[in-house]
CSV table of C-alpha atoms in Angstrom, one decimal:
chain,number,residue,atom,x,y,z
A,1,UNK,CA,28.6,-21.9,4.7
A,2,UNK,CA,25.6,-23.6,6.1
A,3,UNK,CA,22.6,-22.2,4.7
A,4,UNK,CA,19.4,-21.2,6.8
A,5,UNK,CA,16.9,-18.2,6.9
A,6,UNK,CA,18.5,-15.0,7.3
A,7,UNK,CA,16.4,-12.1,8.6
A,8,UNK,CA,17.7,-8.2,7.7
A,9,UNK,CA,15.9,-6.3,10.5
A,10,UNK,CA,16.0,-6.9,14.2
A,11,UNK,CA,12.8,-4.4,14.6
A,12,UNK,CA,9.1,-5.5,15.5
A,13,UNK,CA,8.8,-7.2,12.3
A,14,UNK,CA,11.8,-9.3,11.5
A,15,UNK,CA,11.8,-10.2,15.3
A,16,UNK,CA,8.3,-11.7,15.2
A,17,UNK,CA,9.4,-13.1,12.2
A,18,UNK,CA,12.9,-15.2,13.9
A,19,UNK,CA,10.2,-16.6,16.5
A,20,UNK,CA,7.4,-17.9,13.9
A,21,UNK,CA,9.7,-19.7,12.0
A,22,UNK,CA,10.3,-21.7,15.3
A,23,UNK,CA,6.8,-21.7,16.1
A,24,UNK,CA,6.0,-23.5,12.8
A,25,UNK,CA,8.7,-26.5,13.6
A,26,UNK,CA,11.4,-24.9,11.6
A,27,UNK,CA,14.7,-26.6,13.2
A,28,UNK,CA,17.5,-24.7,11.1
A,29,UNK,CA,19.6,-21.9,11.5
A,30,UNK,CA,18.4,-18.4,12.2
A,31,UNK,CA,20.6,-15.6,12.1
A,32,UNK,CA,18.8,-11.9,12.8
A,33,UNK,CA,20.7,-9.0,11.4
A,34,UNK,CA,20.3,-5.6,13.2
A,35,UNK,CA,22.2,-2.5,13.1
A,36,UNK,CA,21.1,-0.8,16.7
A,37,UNK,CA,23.7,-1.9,19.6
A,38,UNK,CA,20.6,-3.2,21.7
A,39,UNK,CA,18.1,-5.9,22.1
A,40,UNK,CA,15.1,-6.1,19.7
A,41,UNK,CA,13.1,-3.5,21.0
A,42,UNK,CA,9.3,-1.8,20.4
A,43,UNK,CA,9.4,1.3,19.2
A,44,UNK,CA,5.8,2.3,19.9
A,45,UNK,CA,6.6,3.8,23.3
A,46,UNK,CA,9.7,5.9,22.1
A,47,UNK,CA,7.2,8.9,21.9
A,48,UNK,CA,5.6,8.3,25.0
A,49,UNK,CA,6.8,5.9,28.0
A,50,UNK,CA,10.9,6.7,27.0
A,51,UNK,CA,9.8,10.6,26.8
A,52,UNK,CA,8.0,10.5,30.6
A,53,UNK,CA,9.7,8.0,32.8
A,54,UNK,CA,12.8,9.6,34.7
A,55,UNK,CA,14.9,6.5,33.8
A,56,UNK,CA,13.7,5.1,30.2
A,57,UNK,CA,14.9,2.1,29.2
A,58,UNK,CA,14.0,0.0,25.7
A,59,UNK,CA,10.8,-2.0,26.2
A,60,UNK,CA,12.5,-5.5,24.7
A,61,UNK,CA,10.5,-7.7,22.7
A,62,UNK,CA,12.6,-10.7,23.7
A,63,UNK,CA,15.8,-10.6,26.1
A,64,UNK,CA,18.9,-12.5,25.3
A,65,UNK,CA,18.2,-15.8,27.1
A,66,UNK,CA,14.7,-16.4,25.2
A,67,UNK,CA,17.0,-15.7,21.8
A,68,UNK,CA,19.3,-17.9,22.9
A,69,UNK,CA,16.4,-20.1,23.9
A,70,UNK,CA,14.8,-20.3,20.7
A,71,UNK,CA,18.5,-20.8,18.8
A,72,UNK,CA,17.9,-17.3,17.2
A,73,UNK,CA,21.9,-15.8,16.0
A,74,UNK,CA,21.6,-11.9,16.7
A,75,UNK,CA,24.3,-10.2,14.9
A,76,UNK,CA,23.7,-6.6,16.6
A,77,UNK,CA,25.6,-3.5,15.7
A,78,UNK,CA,26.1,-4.3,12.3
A,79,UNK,CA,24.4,-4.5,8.7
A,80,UNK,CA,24.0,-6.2,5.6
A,81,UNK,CA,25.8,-4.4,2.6
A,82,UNK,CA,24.9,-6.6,-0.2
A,83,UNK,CA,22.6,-9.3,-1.6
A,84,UNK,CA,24.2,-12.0,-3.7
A,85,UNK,CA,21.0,-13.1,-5.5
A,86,UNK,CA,23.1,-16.0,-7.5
A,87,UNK,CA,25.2,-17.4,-4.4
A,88,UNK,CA,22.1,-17.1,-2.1
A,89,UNK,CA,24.2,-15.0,0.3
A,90,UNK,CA,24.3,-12.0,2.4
A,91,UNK,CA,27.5,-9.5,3.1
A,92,UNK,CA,27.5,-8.0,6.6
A,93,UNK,CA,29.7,-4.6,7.3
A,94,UNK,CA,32.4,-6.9,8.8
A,95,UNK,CA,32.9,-8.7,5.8
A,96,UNK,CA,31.7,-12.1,6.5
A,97,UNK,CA,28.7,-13.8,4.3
A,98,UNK,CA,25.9,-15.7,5.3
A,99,UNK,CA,24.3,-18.4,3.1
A,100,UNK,CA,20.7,-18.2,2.8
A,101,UNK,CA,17.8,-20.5,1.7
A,102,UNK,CA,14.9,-17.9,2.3
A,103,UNK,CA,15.9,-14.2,3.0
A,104,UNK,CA,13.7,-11.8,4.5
A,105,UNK,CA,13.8,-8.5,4.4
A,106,UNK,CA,12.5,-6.5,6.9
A,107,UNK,CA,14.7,-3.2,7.0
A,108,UNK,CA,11.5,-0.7,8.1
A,109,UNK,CA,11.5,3.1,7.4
A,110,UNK,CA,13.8,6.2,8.6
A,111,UNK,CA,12.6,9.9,9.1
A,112,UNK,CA,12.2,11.5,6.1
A,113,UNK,CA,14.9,14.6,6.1
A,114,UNK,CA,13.8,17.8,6.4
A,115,UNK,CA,15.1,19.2,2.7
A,116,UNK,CA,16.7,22.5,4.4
A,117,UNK,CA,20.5,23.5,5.1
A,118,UNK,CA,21.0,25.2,9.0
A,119,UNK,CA,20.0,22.1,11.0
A,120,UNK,CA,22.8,21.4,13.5
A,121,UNK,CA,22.8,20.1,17.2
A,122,UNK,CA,19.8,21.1,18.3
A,123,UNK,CA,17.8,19.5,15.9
A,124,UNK,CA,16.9,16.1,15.7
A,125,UNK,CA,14.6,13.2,14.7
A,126,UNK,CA,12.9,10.4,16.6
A,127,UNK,CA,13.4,7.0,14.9
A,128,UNK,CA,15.8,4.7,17.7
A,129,UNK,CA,16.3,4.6,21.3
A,130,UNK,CA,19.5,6.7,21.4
A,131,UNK,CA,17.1,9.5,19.7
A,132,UNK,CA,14.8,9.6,22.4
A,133,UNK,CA,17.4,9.7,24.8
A,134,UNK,CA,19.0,12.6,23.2
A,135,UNK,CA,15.5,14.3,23.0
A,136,UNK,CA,14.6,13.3,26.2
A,137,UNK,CA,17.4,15.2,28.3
A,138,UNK,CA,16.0,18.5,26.7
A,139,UNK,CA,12.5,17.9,28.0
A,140,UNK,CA,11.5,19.3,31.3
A,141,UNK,CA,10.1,23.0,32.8
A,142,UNK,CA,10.7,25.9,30.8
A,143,UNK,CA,12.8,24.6,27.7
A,144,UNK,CA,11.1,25.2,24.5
A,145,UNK,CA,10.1,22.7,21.9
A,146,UNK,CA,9.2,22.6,18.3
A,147,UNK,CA,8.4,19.9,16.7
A,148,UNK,CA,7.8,20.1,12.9
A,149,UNK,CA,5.1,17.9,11.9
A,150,UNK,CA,1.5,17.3,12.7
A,151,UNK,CA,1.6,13.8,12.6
A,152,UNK,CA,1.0,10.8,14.9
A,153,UNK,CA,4.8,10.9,16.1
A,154,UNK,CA,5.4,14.6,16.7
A,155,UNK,CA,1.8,14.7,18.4
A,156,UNK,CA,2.4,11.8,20.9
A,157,UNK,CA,5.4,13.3,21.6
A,158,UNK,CA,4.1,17.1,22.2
A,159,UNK,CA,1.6,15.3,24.6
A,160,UNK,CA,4.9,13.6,26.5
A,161,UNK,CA,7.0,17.2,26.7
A,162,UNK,CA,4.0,19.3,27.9
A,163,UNK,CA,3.6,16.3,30.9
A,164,UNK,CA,7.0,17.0,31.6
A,165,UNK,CA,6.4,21.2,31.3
A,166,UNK,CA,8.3,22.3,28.5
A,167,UNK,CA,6.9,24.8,26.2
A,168,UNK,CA,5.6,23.1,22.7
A,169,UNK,CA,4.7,24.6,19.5
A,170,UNK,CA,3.6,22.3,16.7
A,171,UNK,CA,4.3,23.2,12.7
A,172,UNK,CA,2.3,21.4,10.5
A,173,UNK,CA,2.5,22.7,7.0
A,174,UNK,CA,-1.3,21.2,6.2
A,175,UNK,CA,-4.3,22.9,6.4
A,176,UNK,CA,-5.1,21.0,9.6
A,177,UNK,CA,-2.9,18.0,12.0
A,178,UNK,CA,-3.0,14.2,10.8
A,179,UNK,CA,-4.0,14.8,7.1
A,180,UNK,CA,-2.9,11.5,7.1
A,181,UNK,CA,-5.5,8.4,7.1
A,182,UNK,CA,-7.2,10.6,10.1
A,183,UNK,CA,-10.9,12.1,9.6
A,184,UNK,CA,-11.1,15.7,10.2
A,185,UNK,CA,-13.2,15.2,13.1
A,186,UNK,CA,-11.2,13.0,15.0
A,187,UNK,CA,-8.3,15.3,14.1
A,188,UNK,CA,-10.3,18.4,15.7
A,189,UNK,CA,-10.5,16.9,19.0
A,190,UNK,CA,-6.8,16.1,18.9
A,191,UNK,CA,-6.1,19.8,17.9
A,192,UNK,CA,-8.4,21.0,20.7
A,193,UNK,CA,-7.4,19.0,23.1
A,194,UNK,CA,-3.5,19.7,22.4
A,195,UNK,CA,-4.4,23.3,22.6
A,196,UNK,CA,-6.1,23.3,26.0
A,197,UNK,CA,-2.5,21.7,27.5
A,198,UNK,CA,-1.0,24.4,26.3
A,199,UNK,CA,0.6,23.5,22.9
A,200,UNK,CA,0.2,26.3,20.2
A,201,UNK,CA,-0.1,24.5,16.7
A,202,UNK,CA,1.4,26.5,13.1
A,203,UNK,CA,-1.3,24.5,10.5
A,204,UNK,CA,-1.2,26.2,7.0
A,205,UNK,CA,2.1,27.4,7.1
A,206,UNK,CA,5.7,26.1,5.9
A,207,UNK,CA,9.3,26.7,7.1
A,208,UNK,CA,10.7,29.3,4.8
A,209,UNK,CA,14.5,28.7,6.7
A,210,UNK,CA,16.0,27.0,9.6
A,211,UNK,CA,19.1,28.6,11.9
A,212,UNK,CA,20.1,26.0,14.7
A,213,UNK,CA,23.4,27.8,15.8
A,214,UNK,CA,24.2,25.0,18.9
A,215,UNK,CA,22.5,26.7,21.4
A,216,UNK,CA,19.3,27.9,19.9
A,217,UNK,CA,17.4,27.2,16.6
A,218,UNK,CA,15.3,29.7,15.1
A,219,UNK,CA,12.8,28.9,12.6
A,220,UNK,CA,11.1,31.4,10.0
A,221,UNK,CA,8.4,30.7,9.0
A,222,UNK,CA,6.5,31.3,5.3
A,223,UNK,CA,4.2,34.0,7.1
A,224,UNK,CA,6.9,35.9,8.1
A,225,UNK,CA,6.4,34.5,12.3
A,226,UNK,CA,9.7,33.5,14.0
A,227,UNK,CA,10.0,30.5,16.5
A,228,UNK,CA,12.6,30.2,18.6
A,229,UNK,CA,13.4,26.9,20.2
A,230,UNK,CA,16.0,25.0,22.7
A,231,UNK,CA,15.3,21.9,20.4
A,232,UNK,CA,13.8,20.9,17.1
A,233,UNK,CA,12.4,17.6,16.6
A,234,UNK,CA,11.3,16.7,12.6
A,235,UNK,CA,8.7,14.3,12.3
A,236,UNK,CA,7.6,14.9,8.8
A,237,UNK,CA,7.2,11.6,7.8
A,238,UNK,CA,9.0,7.9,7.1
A,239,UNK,CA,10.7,6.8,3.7
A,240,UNK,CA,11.1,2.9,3.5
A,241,UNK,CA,14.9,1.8,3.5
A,242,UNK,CA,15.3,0.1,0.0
A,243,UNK,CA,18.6,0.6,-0.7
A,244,UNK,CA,19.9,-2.9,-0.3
A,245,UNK,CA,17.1,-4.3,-2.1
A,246,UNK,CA,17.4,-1.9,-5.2
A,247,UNK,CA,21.1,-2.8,-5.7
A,248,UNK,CA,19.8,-6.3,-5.5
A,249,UNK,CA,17.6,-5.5,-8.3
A,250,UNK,CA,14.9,-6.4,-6.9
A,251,UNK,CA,11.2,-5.0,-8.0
A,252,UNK,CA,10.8,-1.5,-5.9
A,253,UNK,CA,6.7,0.3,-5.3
A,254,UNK,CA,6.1,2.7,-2.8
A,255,UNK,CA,9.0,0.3,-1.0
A,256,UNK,CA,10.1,-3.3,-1.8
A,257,UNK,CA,7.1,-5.0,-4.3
A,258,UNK,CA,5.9,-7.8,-2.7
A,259,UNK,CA,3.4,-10.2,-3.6
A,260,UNK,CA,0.3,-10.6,-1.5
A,261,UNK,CA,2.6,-13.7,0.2
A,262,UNK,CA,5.5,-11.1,0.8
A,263,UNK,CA,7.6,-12.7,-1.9
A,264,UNK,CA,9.4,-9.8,-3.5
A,265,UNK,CA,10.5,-10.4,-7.7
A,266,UNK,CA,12.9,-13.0,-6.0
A,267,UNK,CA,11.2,-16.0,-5.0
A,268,UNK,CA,13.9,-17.3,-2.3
A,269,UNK,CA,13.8,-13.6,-1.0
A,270,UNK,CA,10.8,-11.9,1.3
A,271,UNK,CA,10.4,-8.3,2.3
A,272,UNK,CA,7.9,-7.3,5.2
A,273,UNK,CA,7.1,-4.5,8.2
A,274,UNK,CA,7.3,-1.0,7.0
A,275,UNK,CA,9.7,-1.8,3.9
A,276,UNK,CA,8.0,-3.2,1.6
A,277,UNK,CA,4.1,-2.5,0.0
A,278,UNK,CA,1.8,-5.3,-0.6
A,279,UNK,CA,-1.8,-5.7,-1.8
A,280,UNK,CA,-4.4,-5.5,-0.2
A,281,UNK,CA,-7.4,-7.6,-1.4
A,282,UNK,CA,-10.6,-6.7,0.5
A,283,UNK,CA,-9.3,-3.1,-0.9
A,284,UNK,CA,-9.4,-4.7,-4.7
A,285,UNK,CA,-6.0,-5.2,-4.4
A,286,UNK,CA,-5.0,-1.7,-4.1
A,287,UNK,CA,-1.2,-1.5,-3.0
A,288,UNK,CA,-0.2,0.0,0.2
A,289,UNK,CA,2.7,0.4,2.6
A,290,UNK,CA,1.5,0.1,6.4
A,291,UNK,CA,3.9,1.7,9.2
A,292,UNK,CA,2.2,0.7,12.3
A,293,UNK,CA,2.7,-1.6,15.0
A,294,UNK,CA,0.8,-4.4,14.6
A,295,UNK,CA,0.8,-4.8,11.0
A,296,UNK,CA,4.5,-5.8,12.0
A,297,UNK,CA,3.8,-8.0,14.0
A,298,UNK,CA,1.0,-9.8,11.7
A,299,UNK,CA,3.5,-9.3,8.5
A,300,UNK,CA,6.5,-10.5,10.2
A,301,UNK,CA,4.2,-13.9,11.1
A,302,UNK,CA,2.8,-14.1,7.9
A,303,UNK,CA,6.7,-14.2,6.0
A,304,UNK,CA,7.6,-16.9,8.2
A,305,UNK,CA,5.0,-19.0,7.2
A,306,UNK,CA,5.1,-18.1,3.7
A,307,UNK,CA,9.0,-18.7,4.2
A,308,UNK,CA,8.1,-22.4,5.0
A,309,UNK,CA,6.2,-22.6,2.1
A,310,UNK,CA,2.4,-22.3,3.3
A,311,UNK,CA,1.3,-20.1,0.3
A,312,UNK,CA,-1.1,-18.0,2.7
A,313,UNK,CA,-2.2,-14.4,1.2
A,314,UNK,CA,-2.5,-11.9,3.4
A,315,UNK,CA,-6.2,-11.0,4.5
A,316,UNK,CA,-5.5,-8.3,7.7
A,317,UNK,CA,-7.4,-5.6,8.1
A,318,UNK,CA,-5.0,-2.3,8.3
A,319,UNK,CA,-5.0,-0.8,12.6
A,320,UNK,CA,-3.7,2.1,14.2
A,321,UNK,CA,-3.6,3.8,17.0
A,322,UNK,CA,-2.2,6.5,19.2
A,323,UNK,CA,-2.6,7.9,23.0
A,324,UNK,CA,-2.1,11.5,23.7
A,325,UNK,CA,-3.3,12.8,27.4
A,326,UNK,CA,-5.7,10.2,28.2
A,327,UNK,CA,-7.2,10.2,24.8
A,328,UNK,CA,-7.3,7.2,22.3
A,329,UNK,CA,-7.8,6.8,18.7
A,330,UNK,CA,-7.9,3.6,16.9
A,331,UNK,CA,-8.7,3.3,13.3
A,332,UNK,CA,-9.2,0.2,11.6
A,333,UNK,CA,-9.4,0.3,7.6
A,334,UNK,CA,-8.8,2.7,5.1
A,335,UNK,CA,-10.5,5.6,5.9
A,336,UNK,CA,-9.9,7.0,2.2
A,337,UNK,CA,-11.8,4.0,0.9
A,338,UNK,CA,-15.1,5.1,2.2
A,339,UNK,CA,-17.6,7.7,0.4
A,340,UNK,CA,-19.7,8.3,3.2
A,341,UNK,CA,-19.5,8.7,6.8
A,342,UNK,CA,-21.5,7.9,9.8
A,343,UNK,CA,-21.2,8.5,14.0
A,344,UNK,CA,-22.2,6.2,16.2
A,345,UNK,CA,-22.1,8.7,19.6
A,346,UNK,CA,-20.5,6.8,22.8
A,347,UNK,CA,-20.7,7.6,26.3
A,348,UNK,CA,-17.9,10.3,27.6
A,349,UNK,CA,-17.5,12.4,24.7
A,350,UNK,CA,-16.3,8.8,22.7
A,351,UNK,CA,-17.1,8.7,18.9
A,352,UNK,CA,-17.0,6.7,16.3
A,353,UNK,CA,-17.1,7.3,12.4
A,354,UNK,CA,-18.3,4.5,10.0
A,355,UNK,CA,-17.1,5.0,7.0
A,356,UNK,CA,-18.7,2.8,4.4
A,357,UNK,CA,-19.1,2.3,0.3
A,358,UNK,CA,-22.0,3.5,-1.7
A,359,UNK,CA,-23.2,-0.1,-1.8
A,360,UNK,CA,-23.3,-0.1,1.8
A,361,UNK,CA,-20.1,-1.8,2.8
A,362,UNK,CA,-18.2,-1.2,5.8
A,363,UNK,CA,-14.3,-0.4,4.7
A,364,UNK,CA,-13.0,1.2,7.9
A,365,UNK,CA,-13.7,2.7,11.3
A,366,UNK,CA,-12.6,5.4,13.2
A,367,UNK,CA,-13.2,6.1,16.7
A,368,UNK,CA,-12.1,8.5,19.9
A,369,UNK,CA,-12.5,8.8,23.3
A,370,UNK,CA,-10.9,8.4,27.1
A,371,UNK,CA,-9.0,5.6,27.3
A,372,UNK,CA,-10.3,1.9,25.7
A,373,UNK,CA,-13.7,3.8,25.4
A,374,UNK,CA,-13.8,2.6,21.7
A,375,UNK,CA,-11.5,-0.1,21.9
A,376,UNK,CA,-14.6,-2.7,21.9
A,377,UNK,CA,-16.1,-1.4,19.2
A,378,UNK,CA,-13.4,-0.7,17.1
A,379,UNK,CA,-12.3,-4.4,16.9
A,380,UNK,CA,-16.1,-5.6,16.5
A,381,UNK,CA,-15.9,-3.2,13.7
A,382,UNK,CA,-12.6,-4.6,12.5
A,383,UNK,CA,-14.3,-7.8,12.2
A,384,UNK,CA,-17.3,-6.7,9.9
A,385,UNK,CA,-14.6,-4.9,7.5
A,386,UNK,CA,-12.7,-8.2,7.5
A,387,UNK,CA,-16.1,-10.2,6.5
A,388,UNK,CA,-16.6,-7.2,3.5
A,389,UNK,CA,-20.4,-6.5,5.5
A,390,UNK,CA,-22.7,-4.2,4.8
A,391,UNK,CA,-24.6,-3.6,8.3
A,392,UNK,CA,-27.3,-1.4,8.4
A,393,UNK,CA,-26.3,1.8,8.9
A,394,UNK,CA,-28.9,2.9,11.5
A,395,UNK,CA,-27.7,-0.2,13.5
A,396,UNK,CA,-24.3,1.1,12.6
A,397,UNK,CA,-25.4,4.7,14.5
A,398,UNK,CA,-27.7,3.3,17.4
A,399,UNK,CA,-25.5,3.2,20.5
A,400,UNK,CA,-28.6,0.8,21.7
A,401,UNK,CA,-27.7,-2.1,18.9
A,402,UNK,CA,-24.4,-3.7,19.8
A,403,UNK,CA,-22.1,-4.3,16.9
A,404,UNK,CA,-21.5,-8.3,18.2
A,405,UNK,CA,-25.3,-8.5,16.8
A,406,UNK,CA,-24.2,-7.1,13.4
A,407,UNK,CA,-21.5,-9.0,13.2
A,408,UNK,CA,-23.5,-12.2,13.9
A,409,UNK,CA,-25.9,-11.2,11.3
């Protein structure tokens, strides 16, 4: 076998990765593992554009002739069973090895299962393209949704079946929606908005049983309310897929442990994207695990690198984001890492929330409005977390002082 860098993970992250390593000169072989049927694809609009358009179709992140271009091997349809640590090799379902010098890992999350007997055919999770399909043919007038979960998934995707006139209700066994990394006040405008389309929202209260019978699944509830719905989507949250590495033995945290390179406790093998948790060091090197979009993208390019041996720690700021009926929210930071809060009020209903240290420092940034209303700002702010500032907060809340000042300060 002719050794090269094998990636496990044809998603956002171990994609990005397969093109890096050619972008930094590497001339070797590059096979790309991936267990969907399909092109590499981004999964962002699975909630939103694959819900609304009449014909969906997966948004590719490279087609066929630019893999072929770039001397990229994707082995679709299949997946790697084992890690042979001492042999440098991997085992695909088909029985056939492949010799590795660097591995990365990149094998993202799954929906975590709901942990409740009675879910059947009318229940289902959004993770792959062949789930929204499935979820999509159920969304039009008059068919009843629920969708367990007040989180950015289950949201986005309320938003897409209420476009497309279906009946939504949204269970969220929190006190409020997006508990998650979202300030309360951004999450109130969310839930008010949702609930002038038309979506009623369950917060506080938790599934005491499920009946999904084939045709309709019923859903009791702790408080003693019934739901009754043509189709139940979970979206309670993502668990990292581990399992290869953990028979590997390698190091496991909240995910794979890597290094703040992406080097897990093997140093010939990497793990990036949603699977693995790394430290963070404008954060003190606090440890997290990042599903979002772009933090693929930027971890998949950073493993390449570090693949090549360029050492380079990783020094991103965390940033999300969602649209939901014209509304968007972008947060950059850690929320959770600030101990105050201020608003910096925008034009259009827009805000922003600075959220900032007791010694003044700027850790994160959250903002709301129509469209890229905070968009600007956001990434200035992004910029001033990155540098570990500490702008003056009545700058911060002056809509009159622009944050490219404070940043050049």
């Amino acid at each position: 076998m002719t050794a090269g860098m094998v990636i496990i993970g044809a998603g956002e992250c171990g994609t990005r990765a397969a093109f890096a390593l050619r972008e930094a000169g590497y001339d070797g072989t590059i096979a790309l593992v991936g267990a969907e049927p399909h092109l590499p694809y981004e999964r962002p609009p699975l909630s939103k554009e694959a819900m609304t358009s009449d014909a969906p179709s997966i948004k590719a992140i490279a087609d066929a002739e630019r893999l072929a271009g770039h001397r990229i091997d994707l082995k679709g349809a299949t997946t790697a069973t084992s890690i042979d640590r001492a042999n440098r090799s991997v085992r695909l379902a088909d029985g056939s090895d492949l010799a590795y010098d660097k591995l990365l890992i990149a094998t993202g999350s799954v929906p975590r299962q709901l942990p409740l007997p009675g879910l059947g055919s009318r229940s289902a999770y959004l993770r792959t393209f062949d789930d929204a399909l499935r979820i999509r043919r159920h969304l039009r007038e008059g068919v009843r949704i629920a969708i367990i979960g007040g989180g950015f998934i289950g949201l986005e995707l309320a938003a897409s079946a209420r476009k497309l006139g279906a009946a939504v209700t949204v269970i969220e066994a929190q006190p409020r929606i997006l508990t998650r990394g979202v300030p309360g006040e951004i999450a109130e405008v969310v839930h008010d908005t949702h609930v002038a389309e038309g979506v009623d929202i369950v917060c506080g209260d938790g599934i005491a049983s499920i009946d999904d019978d084939g045709e309709t699944v019923r859903i009791a509830l702790a408080s003693g309310r019934s739901i009754d719905a043509d189709l139940a989507v979970i979206g309670i949250g993502a668990v990292p897929v581990t399992m290869l590495a953990e028979t590997a033995g390698l190091a496991l945290n909240n995910g794979i442990s890597v290094d703040a390179r992406l080097r897990t406790s093997d140093p010939d093998i990497f793990a990036a994207g949603d699977c693995c948790s790394f430290p963070l060091a404008i954060y003190g090197g606090r440890r997290v695990r990042l599903e979002a979009w772009r933090s693929a993208q930027e971890l998949g390019g950073l493993a390449a690198r570090n693949m090549l041996g360029a050492e380079e720690a990783h020094a991103c700021v965390p940033w999300f984001w969602s649209d939901q009926y014209g509304l968007t929210l972008q947060i950059a930071g850690l929320p959770d890492e600030g101990e105050r809060t201020i608003r910096r009020d925008l034009d259009d209903g827009a805000f922003i929330l600075f959220h900032l240290k007791e010694d003044g420092r700027l850790v994160a940034a959250s903002g709301i409005g129509p469209d890229n209303a905070v968009a600007r700002d956001i990434r200035l702010a992004e910029m001033l977390i990155g540098k570990m500032a500490r702008p003056d907060p009545e700058a911060l809340t002056s809509p009159s002082v622009k944050l490219k000042s404070l940043l050049a300060a």
